[in-house]
CSV table of C-alpha atoms in Angstrom, one decimal:
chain,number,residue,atom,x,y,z
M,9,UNK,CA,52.1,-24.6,-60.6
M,10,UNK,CA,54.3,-25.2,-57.6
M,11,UNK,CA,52.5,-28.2,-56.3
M,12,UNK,CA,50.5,-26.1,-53.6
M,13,UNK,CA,47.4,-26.5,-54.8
M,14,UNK,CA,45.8,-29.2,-57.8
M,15,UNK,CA,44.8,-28.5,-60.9
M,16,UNK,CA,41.1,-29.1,-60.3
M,17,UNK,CA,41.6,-27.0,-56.8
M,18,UNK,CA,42.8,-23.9,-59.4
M,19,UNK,CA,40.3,-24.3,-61.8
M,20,UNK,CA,38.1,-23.7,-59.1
M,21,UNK,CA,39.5,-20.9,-57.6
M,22,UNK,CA,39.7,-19.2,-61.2
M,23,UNK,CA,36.1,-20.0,-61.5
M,24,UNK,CA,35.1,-18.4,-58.5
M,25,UNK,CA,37.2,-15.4,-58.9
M,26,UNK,CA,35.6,-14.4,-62.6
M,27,UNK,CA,32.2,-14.8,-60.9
M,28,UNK,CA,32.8,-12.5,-57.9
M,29,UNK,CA,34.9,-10.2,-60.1
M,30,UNK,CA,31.3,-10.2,-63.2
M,31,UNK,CA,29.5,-7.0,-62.9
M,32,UNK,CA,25.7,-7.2,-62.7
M,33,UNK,CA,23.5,-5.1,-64.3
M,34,UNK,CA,22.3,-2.4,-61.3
M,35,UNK,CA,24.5,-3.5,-58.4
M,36,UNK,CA,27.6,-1.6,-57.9
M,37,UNK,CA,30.3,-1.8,-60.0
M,38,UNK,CA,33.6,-4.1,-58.9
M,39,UNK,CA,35.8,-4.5,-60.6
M,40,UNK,CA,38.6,-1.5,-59.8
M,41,UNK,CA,39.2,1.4,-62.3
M,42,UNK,CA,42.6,1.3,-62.1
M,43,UNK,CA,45.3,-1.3,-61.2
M,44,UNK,CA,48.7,0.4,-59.6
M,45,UNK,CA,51.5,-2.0,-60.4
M,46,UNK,CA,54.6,-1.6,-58.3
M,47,UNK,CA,57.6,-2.8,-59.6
M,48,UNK,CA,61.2,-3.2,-58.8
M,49,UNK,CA,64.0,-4.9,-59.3
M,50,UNK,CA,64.6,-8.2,-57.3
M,51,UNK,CA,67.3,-6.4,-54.9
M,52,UNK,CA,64.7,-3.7,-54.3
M,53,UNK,CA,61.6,-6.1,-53.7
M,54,UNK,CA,64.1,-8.4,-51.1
M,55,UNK,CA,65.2,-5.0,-49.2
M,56,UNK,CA,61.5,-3.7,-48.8
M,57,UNK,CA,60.6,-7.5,-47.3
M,58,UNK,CA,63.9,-7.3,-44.7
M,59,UNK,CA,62.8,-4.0,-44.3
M,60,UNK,CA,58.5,-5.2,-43.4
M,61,UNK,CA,60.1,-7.1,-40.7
M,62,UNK,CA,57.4,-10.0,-40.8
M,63,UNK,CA,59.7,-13.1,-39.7
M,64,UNK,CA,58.1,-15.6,-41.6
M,65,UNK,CA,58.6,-13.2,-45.3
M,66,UNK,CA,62.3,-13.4,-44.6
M,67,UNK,CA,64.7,-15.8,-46.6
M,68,UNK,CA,67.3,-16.0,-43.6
M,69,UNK,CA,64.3,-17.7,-41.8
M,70,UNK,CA,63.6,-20.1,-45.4
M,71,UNK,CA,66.0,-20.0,-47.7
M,72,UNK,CA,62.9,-22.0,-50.4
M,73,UNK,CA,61.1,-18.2,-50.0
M,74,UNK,CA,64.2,-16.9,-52.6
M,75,UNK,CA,63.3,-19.0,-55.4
M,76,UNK,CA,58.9,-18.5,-54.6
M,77,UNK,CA,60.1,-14.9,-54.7
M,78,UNK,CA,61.6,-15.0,-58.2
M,79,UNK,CA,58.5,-17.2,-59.5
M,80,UNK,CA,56.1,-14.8,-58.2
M,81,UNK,CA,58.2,-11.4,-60.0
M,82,UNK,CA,58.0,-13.5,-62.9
M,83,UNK,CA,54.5,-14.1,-63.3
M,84,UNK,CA,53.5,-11.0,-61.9
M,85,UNK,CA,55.4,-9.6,-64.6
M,86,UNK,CA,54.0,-12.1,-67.3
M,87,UNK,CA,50.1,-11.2,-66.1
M,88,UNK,CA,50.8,-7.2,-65.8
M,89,UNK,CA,51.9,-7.8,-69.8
M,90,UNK,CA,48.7,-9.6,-70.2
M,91,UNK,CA,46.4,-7.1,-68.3
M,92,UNK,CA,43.9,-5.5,-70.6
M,93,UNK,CA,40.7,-5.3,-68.2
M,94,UNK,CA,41.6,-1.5,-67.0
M,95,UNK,CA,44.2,1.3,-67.5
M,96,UNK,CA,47.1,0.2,-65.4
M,97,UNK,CA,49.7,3.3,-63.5
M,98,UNK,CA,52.9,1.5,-62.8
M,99,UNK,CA,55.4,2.7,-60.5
M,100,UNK,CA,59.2,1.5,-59.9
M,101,UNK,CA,59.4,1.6,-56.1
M,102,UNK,CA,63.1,2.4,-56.9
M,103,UNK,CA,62.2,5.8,-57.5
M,104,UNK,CA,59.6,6.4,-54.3
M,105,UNK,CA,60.4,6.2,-50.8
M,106,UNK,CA,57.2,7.0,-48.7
M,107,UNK,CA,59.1,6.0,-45.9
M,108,UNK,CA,61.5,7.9,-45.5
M,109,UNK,CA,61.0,10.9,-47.9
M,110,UNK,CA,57.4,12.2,-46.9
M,111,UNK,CA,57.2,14.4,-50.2
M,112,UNK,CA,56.9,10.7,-52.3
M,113,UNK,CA,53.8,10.1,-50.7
M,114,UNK,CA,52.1,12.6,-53.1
């Protein structure tokens, strides 16, 4: 943990995520189908933040968002290894530009 939250504070927070996320037996289902995982490289991830715009994403603005960034690739890519719950699709947003290239988008 970085020290944002305590222990106890995440234990909750994992607690109250696998009961919101249990299915009950006639209510709708909901957890997803499907998880989409976008990945990247670092370079590609830091462009498409500059590129969002939102001041306070930007590392020129706190140079402590590089290293958060890095931490959060890495254990994003640690828990999409770990995933099992549902069939996972996972896209390198190297190779998609809905932005710019409108045929991507399908």
């Amino acid at each position: 943990m970085q020290g944002n939250i305590s222990q106890e504070e995440m234990d909750i927070y994992n607690d109250l995520l696998a009961n919101m996320m249990e299915e009950l037996e006639g209510m709708p289902k909901k957890a997803p189908d499907l998880l989409i995982y976008l990945d990247g490289s670092f370079e590609t991830i830091l462009d498409h933040i500059r590129k969002r715009g939102r001041e306070f994403e930007q590392i020129e603005v706190d140079s402590e968002l590089l290293s958060y960034y890095e931490l959060l690739l890495n254990n994003y890519e640690q828990w999409y290894q770990e995933y099992y719950q549902r069939p996972i699709i996972k896209i390198n947003i190297a190779t998609f530009d809905i932005f710019n290239n409108i045929g991507d988008e399908e």
